[in-house]
PDB file of C-alpha atoms and ligand atoms in Angstrom:
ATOM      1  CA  UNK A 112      59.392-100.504  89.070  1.00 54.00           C
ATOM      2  CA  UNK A 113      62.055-100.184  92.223  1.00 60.00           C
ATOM      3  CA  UNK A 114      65.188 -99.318  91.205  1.00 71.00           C
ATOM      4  CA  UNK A 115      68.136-101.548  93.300  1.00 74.00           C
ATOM      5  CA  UNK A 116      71.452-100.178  92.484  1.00 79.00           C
ATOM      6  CA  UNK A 117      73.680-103.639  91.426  1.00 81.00           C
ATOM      7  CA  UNK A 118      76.139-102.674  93.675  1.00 81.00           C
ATOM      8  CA  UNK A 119      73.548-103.065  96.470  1.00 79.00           C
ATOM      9  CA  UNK A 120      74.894-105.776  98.551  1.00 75.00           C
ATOM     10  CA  UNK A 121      71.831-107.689  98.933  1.00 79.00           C
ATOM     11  CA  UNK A 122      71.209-107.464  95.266  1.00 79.00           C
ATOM     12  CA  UNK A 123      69.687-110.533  93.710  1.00 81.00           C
ATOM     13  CA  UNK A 124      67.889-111.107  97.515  1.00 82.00           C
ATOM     14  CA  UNK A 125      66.097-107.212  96.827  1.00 84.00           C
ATOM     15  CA  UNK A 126      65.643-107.801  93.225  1.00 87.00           C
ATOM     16  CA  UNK A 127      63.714-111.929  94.204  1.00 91.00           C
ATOM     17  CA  UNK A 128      61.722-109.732  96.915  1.00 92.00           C
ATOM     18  CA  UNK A 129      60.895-107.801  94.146  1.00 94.00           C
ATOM     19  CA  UNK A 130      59.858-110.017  91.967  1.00 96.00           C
ATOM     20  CA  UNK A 131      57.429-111.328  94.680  1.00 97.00           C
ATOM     21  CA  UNK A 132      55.905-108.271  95.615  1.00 96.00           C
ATOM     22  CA  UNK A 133      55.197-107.825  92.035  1.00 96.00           C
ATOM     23  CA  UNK A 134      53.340-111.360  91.774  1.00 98.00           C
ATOM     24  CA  UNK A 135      50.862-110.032  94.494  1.00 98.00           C
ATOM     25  CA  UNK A 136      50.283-107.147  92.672  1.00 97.00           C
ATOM     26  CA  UNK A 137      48.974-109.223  89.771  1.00 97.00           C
ATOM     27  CA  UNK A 138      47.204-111.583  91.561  1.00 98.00           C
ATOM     28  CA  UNK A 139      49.722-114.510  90.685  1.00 98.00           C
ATOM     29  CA  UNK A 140      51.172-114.870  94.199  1.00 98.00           C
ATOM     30  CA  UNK A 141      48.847-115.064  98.020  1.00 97.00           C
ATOM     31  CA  UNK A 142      49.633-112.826 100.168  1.00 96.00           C
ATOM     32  CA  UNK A 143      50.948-115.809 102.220  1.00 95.00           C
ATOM     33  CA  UNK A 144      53.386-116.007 100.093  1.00 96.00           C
ATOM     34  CA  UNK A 145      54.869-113.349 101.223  1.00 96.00           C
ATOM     35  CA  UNK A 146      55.404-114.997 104.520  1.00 96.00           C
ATOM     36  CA  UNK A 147      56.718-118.138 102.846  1.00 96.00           C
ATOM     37  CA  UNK A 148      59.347-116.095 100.515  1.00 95.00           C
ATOM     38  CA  UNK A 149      60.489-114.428 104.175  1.00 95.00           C
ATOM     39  CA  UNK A 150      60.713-117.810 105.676  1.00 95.00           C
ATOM     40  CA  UNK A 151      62.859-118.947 102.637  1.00 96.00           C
ATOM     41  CA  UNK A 152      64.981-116.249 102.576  1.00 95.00           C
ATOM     42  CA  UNK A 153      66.137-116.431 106.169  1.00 95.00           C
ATOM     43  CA  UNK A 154      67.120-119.859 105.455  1.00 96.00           C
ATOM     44  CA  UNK A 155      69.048-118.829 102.390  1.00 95.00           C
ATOM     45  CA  UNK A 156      70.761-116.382 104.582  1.00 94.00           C
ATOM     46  CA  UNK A 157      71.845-119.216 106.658  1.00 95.00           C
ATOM     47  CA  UNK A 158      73.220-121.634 103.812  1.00 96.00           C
ATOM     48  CA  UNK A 159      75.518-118.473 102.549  1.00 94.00           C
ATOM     49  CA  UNK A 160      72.370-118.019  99.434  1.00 94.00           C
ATOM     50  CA  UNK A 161      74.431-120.193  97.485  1.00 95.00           C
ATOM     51  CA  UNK A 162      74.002-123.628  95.791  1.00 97.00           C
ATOM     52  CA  UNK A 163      75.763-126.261  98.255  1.00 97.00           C
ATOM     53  CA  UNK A 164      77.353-129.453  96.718  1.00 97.00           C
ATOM     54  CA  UNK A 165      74.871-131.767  97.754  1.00 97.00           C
ATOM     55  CA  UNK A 166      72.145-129.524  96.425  1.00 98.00           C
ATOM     56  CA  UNK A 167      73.862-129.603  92.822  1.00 98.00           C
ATOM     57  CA  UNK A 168      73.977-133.145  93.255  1.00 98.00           C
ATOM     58  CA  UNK A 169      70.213-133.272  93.993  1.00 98.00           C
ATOM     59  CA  UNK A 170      69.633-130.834  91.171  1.00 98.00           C
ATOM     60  CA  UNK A 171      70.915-133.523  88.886  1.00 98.00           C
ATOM     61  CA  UNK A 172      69.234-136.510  89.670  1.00 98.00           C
ATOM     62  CA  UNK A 173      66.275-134.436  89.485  1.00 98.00           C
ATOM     63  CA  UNK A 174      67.119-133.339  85.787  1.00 98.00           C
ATOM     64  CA  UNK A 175      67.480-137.489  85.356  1.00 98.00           C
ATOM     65  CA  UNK A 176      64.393-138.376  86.671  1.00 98.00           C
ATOM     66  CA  UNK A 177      62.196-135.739  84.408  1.00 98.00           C
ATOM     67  CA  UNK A 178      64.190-137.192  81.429  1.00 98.00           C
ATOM     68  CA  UNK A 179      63.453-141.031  82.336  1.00 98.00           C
ATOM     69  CA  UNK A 180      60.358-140.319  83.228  1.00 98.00           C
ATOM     70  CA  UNK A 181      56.838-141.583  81.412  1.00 98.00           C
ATOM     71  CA  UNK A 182      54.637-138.857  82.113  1.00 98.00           C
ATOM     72  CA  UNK A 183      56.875-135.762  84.372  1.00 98.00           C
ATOM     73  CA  UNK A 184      54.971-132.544  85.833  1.00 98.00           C
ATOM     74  CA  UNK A 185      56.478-130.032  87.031  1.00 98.00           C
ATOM     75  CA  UNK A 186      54.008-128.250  89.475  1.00 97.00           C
ATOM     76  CA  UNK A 187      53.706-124.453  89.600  1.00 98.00           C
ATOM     77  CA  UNK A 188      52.721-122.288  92.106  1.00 97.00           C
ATOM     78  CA  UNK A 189      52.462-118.471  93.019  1.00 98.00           C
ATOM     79  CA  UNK A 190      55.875-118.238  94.369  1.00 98.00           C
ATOM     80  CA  UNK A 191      57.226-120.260  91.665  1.00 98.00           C
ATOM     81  CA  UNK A 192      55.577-118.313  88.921  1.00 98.00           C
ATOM     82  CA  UNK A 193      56.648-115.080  90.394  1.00 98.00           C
ATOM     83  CA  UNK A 194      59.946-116.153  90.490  1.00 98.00           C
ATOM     84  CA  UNK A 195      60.947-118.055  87.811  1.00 98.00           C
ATOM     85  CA  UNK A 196      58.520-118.296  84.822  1.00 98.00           C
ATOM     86  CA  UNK A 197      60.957-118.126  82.174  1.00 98.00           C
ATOM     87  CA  UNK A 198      62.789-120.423  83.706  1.00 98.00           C
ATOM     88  CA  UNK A 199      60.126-123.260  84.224  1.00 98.00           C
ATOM     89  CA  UNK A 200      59.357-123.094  80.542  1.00 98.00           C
ATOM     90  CA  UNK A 201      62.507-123.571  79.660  1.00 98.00           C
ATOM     91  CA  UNK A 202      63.001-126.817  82.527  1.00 98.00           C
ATOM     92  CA  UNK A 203      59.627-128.066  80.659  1.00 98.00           C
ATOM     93  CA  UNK A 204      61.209-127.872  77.174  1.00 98.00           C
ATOM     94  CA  UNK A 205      64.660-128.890  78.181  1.00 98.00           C
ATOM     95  CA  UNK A 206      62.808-132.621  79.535  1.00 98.00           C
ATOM     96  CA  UNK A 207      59.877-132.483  78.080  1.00 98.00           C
ATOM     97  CA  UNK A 208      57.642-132.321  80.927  1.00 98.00           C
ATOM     98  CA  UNK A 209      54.161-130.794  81.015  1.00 98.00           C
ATOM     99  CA  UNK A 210      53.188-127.766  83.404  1.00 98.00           C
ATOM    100  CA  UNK A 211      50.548-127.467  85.979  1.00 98.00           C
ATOM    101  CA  UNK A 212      49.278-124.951  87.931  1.00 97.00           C
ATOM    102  CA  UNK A 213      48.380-126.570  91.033  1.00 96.00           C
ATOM    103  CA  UNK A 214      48.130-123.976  94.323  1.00 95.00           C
ATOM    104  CA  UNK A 215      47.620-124.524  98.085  1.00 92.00           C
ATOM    105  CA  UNK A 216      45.225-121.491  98.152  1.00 92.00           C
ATOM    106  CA  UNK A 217      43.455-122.327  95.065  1.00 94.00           C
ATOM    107  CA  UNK A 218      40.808-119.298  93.100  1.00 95.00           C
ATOM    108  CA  UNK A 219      40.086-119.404  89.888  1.00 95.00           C
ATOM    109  CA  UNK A 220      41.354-116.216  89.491  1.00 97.00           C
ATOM    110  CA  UNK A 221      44.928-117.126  90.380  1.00 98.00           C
ATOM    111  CA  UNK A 222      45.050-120.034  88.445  1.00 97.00           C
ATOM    112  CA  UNK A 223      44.073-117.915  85.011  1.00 98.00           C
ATOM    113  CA  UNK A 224      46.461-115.074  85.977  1.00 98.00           C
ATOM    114  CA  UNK A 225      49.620-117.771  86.393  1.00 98.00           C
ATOM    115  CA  UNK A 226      48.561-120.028  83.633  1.00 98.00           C
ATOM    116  CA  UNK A 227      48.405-116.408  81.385  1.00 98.00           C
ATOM    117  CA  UNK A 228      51.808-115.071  82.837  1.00 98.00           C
ATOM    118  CA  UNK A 229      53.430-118.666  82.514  1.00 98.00           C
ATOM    119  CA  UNK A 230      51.989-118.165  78.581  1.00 98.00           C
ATOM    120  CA  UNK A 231      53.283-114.882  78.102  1.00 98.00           C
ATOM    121  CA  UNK A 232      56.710-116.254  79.538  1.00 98.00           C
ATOM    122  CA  UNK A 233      56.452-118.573  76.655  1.00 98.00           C
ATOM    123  CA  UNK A 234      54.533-121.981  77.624  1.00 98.00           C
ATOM    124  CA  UNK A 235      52.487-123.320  74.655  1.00 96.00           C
ATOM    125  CA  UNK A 236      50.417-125.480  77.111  1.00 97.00           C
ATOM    126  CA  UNK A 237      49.776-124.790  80.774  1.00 98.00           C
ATOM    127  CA  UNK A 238      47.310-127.682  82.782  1.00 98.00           C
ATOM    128  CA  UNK A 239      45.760-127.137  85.450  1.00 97.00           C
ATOM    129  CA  UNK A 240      42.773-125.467  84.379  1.00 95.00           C
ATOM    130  CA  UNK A 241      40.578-128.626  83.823  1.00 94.00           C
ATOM    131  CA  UNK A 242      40.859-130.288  87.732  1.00 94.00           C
ATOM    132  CA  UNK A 243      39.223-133.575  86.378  1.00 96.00           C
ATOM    133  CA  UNK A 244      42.024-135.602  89.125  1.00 96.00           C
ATOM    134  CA  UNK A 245      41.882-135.663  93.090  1.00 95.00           C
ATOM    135  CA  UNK A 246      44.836-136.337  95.211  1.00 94.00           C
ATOM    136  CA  UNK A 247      43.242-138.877  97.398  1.00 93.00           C
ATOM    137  CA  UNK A 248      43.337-137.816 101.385  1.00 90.00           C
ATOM    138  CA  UNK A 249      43.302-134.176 101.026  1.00 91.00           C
ATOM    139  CA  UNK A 250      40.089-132.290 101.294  1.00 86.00           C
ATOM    140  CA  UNK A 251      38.567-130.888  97.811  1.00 82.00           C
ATOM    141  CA  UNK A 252      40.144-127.778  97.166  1.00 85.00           C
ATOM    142  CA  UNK A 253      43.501-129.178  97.794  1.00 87.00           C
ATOM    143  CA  UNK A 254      43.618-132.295  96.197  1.00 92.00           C
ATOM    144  CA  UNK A 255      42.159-130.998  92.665  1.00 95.00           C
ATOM    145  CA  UNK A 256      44.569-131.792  90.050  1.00 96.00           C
ATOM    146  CA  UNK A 257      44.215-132.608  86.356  1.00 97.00           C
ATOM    147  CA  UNK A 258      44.313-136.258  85.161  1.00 97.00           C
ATOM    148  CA  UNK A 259      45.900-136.254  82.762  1.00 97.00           C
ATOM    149  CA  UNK A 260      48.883-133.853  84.672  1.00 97.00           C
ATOM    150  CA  UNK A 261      49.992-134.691  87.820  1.00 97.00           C
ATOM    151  CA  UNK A 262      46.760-137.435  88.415  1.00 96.00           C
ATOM    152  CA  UNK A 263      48.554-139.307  85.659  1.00 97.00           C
ATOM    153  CA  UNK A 264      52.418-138.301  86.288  1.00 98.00           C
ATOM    154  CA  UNK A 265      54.774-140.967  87.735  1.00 97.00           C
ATOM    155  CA  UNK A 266      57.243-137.834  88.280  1.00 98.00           C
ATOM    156  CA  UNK A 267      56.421-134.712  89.836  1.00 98.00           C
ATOM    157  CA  UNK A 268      58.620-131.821  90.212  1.00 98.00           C
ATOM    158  CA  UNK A 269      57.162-129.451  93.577  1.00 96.00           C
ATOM    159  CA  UNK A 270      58.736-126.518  94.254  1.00 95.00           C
ATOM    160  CA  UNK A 271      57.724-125.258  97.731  1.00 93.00           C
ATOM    161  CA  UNK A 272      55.047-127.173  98.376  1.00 88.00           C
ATOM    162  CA  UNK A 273      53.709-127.723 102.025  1.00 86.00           C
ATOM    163  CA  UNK A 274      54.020-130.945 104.054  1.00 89.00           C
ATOM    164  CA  UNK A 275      50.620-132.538 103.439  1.00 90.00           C
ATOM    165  CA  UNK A 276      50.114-132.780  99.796  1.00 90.00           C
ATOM    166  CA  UNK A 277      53.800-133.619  99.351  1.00 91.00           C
ATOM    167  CA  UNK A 278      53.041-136.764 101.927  1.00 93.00           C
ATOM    168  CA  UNK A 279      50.006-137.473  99.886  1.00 94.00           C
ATOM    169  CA  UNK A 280      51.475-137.340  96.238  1.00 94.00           C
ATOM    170  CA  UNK A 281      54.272-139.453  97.860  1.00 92.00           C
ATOM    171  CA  UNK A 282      51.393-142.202  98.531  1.00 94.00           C
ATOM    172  CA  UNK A 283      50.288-142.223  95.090  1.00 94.00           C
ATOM    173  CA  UNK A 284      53.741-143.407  94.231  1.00 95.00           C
ATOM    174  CA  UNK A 285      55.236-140.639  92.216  1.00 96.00           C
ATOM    175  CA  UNK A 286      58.394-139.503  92.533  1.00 97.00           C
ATOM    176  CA  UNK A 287      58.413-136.405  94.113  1.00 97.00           C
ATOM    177  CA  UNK A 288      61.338-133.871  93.077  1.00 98.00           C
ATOM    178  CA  UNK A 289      61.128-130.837  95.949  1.00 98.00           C
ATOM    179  CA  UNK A 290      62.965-127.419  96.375  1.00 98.00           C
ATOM    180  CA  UNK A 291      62.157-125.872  99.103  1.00 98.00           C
ATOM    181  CA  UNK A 292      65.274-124.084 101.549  1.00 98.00           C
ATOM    182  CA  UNK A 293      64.205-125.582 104.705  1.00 97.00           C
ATOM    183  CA  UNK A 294      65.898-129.032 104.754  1.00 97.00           C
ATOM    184  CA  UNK A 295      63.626-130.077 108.062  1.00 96.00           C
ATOM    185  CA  UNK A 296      60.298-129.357 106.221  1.00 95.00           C
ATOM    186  CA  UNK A 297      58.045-132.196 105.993  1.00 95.00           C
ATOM    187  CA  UNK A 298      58.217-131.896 102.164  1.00 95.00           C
ATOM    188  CA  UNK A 299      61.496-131.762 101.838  1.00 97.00           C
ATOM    189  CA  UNK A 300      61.836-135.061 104.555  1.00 96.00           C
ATOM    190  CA  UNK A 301      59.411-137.144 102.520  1.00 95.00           C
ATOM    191  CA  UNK A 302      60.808-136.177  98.681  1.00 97.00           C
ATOM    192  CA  UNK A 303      62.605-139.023  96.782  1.00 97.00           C
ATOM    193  CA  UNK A 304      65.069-135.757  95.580  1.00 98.00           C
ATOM    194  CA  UNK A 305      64.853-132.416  97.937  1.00 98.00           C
ATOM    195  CA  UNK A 306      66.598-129.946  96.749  1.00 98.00           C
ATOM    196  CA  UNK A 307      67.610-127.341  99.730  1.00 98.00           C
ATOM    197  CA  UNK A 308      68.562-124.862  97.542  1.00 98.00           C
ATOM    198  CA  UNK A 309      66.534-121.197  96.370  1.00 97.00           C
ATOM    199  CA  UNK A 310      64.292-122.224  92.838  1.00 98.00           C
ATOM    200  CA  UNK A 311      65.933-118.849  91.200  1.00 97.00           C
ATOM    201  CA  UNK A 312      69.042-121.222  91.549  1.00 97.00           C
ATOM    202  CA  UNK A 313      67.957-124.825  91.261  1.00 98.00           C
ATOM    203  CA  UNK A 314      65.696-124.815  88.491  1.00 98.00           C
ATOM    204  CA  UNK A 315      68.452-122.941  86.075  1.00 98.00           C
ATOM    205  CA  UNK A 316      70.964-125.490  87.429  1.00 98.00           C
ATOM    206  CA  UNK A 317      68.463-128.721  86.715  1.00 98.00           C
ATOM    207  CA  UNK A 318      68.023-127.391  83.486  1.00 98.00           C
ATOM    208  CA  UNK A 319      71.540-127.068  82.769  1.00 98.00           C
ATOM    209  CA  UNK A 320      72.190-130.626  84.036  1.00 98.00           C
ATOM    210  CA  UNK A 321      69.469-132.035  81.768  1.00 98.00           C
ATOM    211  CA  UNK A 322      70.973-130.278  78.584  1.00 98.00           C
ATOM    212  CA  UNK A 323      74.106-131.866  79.999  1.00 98.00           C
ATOM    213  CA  UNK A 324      72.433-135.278  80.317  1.00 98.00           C
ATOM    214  CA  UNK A 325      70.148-135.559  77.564  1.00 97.00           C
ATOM    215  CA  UNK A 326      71.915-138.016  75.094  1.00 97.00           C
ATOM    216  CA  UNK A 327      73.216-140.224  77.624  1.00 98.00           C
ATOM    217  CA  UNK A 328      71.125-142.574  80.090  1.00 98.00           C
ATOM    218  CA  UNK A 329      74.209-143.831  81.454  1.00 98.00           C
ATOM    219  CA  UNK A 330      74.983-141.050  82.938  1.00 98.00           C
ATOM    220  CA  UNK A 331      71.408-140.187  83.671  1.00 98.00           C
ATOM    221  CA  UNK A 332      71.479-143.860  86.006  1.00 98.00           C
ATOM    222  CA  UNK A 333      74.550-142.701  87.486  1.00 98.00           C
ATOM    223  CA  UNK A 334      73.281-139.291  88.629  1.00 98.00           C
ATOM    224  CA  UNK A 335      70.323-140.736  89.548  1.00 98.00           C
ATOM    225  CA  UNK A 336      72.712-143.986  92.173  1.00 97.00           C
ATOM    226  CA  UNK A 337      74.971-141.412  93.125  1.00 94.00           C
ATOM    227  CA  UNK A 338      72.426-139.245  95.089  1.00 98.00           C
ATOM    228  CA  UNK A 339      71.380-140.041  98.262  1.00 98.00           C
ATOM    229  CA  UNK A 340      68.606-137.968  99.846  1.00 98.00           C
ATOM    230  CA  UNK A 341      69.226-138.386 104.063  1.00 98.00           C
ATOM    231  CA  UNK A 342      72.707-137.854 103.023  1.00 98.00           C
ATOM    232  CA  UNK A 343      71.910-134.434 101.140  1.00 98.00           C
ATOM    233  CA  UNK A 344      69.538-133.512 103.972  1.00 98.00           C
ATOM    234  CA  UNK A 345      71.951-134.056 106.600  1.00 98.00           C
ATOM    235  CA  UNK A 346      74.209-132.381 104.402  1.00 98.00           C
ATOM    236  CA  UNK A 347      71.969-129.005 104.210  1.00 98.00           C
ATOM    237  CA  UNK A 348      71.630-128.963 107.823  1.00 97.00           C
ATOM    238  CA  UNK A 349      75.267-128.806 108.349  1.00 97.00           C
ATOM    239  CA  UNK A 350      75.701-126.265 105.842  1.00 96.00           C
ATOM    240  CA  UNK A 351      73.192-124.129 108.068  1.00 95.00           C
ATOM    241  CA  UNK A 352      74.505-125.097 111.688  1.00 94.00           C
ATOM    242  CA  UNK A 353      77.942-125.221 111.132  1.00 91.00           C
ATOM    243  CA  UNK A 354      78.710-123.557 107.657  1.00 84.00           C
ATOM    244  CA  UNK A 355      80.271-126.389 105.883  1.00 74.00           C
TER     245      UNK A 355
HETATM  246  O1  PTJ B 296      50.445-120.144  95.517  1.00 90.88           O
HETATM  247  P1  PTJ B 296      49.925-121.136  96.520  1.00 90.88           P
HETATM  248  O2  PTJ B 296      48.510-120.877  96.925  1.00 90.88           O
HETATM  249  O3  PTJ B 296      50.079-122.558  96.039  1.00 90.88           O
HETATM  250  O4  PTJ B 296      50.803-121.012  97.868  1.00 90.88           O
HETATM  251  C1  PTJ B 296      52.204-121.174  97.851  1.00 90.88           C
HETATM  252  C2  PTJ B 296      52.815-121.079  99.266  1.00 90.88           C
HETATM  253  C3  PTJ B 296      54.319-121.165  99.115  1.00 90.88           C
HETATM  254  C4  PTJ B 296      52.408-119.752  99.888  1.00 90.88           C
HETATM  255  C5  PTJ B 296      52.247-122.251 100.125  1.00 90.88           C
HETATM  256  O5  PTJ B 296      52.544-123.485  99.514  1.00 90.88           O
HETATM  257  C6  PTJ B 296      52.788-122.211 101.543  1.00 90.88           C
HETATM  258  O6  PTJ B 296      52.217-121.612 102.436  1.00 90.88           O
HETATM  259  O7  PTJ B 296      53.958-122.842 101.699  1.00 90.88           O
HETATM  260  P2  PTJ B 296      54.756-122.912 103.120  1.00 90.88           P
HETATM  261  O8  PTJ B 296      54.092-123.916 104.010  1.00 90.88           O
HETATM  262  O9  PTJ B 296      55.021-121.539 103.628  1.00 90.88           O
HETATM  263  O10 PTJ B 296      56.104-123.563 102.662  1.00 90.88           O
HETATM  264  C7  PTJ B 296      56.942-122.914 101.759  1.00 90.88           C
HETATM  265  C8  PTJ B 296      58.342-123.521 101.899  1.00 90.88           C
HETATM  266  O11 PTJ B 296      59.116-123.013 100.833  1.00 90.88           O
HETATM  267  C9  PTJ B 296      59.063-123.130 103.202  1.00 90.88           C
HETATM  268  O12 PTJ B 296      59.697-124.277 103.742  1.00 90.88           O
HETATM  269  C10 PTJ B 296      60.126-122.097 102.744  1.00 90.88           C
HETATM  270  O13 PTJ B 296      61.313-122.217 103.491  1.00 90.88           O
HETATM  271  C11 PTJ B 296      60.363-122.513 101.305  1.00 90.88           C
HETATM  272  N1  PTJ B 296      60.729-121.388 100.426  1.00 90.88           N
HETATM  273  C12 PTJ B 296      60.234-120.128 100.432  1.00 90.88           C
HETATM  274  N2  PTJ B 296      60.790-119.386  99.458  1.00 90.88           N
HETATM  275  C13 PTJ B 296      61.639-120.200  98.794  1.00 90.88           C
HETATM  276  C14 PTJ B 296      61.600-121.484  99.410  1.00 90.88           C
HETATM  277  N3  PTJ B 296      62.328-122.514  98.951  1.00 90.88           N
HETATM  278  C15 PTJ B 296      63.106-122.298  97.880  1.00 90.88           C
HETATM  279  N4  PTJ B 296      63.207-121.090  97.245  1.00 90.88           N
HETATM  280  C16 PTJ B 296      62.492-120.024  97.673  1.00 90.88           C
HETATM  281  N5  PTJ B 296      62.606-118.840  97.053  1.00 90.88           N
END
């Protein structure tokens, strides 16, 4: 374990790197996700690594729409496991929603280790394992999913997912909830909510907003009309030129 004093000024940035190098070390994360969690952070940097407005906004029609939803899956990957795996049980519990280990680089081997971490982190039941679905238009490894997860989800929660499947579960009709920091990524463009915030903030603050909403599907509606996604992407991008 690497110490990092608290008083470190980069703190919870050192301690997030951390937690990444970590998930390589256990064969949870890819080594390209090393290069993604770089990528993010840089972006982070630039929105002042905290949670903008229109980002909490987003974070709360995305707690609405795993509460409404029929069937909602919330997608994990190897950056998303290393990151927050506590936390995505507890999103799953909070709405109800199922979780699915579902990677870009997809081994067997990876998808045991994350399904056993995301266990040990508490999950009673982790799919993922059984790929019985395809995502139609992307090419075998890519597109496995289970059928009963995400093949039969109208909502899908995907944290950092790249461009093409997001496009492609987007097709299928599902409502795609993204959080990814770059608000001109191609997943984050084509999402029904992005979220252009870092997960080890959004997915505590979606939780906390579906605790919040739970009881009351008016104000589920209303969080749900009151967001706009252009809006919150033009938003994001401000925050990052101009600091707003
Ligand atoms: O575990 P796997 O095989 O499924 O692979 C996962 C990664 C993330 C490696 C894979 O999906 C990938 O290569 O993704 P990209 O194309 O690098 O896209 C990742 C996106 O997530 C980028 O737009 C980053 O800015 C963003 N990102 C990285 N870290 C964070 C983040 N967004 C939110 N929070 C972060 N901590």
């Amino acid at each position: 374990e690497v110490e990092v004093p608290e008083s470190h000024p980069r703190y919870e940035s050192l301690l997030t790197r951390h937690r990444i190098e970590r998930g390589v070390d256990r064969g949870i994360t890819s080594r390209q996700g090393l290069i993604a969690q770089g990528r993010g952070e840089a972006y982070d940097y630039l929105l002042g690594e905290r949670t903008i407005e229109s980002a909490d906004r987003a974070e709360r029609a995305a707690a609405a729409h795993l509460l409404r939803a029929d069937r909602a899956v919330i997608s994990v990957n190897g950056n998303a496991a290393a990151l927050v795996p506590g936390e995505l049980v507890e999103l799953a519990e909070a709405t109800g929603a199922a979780l699915e280990v579902n990677l870009f680089n997809r081994t067997e081997e990876r998808m045991r280790a994350i399904a056993e971490f995301l266990r040990e982190h508490g999950a009673t039941e982790v799919l993922g394992l059984e790929a019985d679905g395809r995502i139609p238009g992307l090419d075998h490894e890519r597109g496995k999913v289970d059928a009963d997860g995400i093949g039969a989800a109208d909502v899908v929660l995907v944290p950092l997912e790249d461009g093409d499947r997001a496009k492609a579960l987007g097709e299928m009709g599902k409502t795609e909830l993204v959080v990814d920091l770059n608000p001109l990524s191609r997943s984050a463009q084509v999402a029904t909510v992005p979220m252009i915030d870092n997960i080890v903030r959004a997915i505590p603050n979606v939780t906390d907003h579906a605790r919040e909403l739970r009881d009351d599907p008016d104000a589920q509606a209303e969080a749900i009309e009151a967001f706009d996604a252009d809006e919150a992407l033009s938003a994001a991008e401000r925050a990052i030129r101009e600091g707003e």
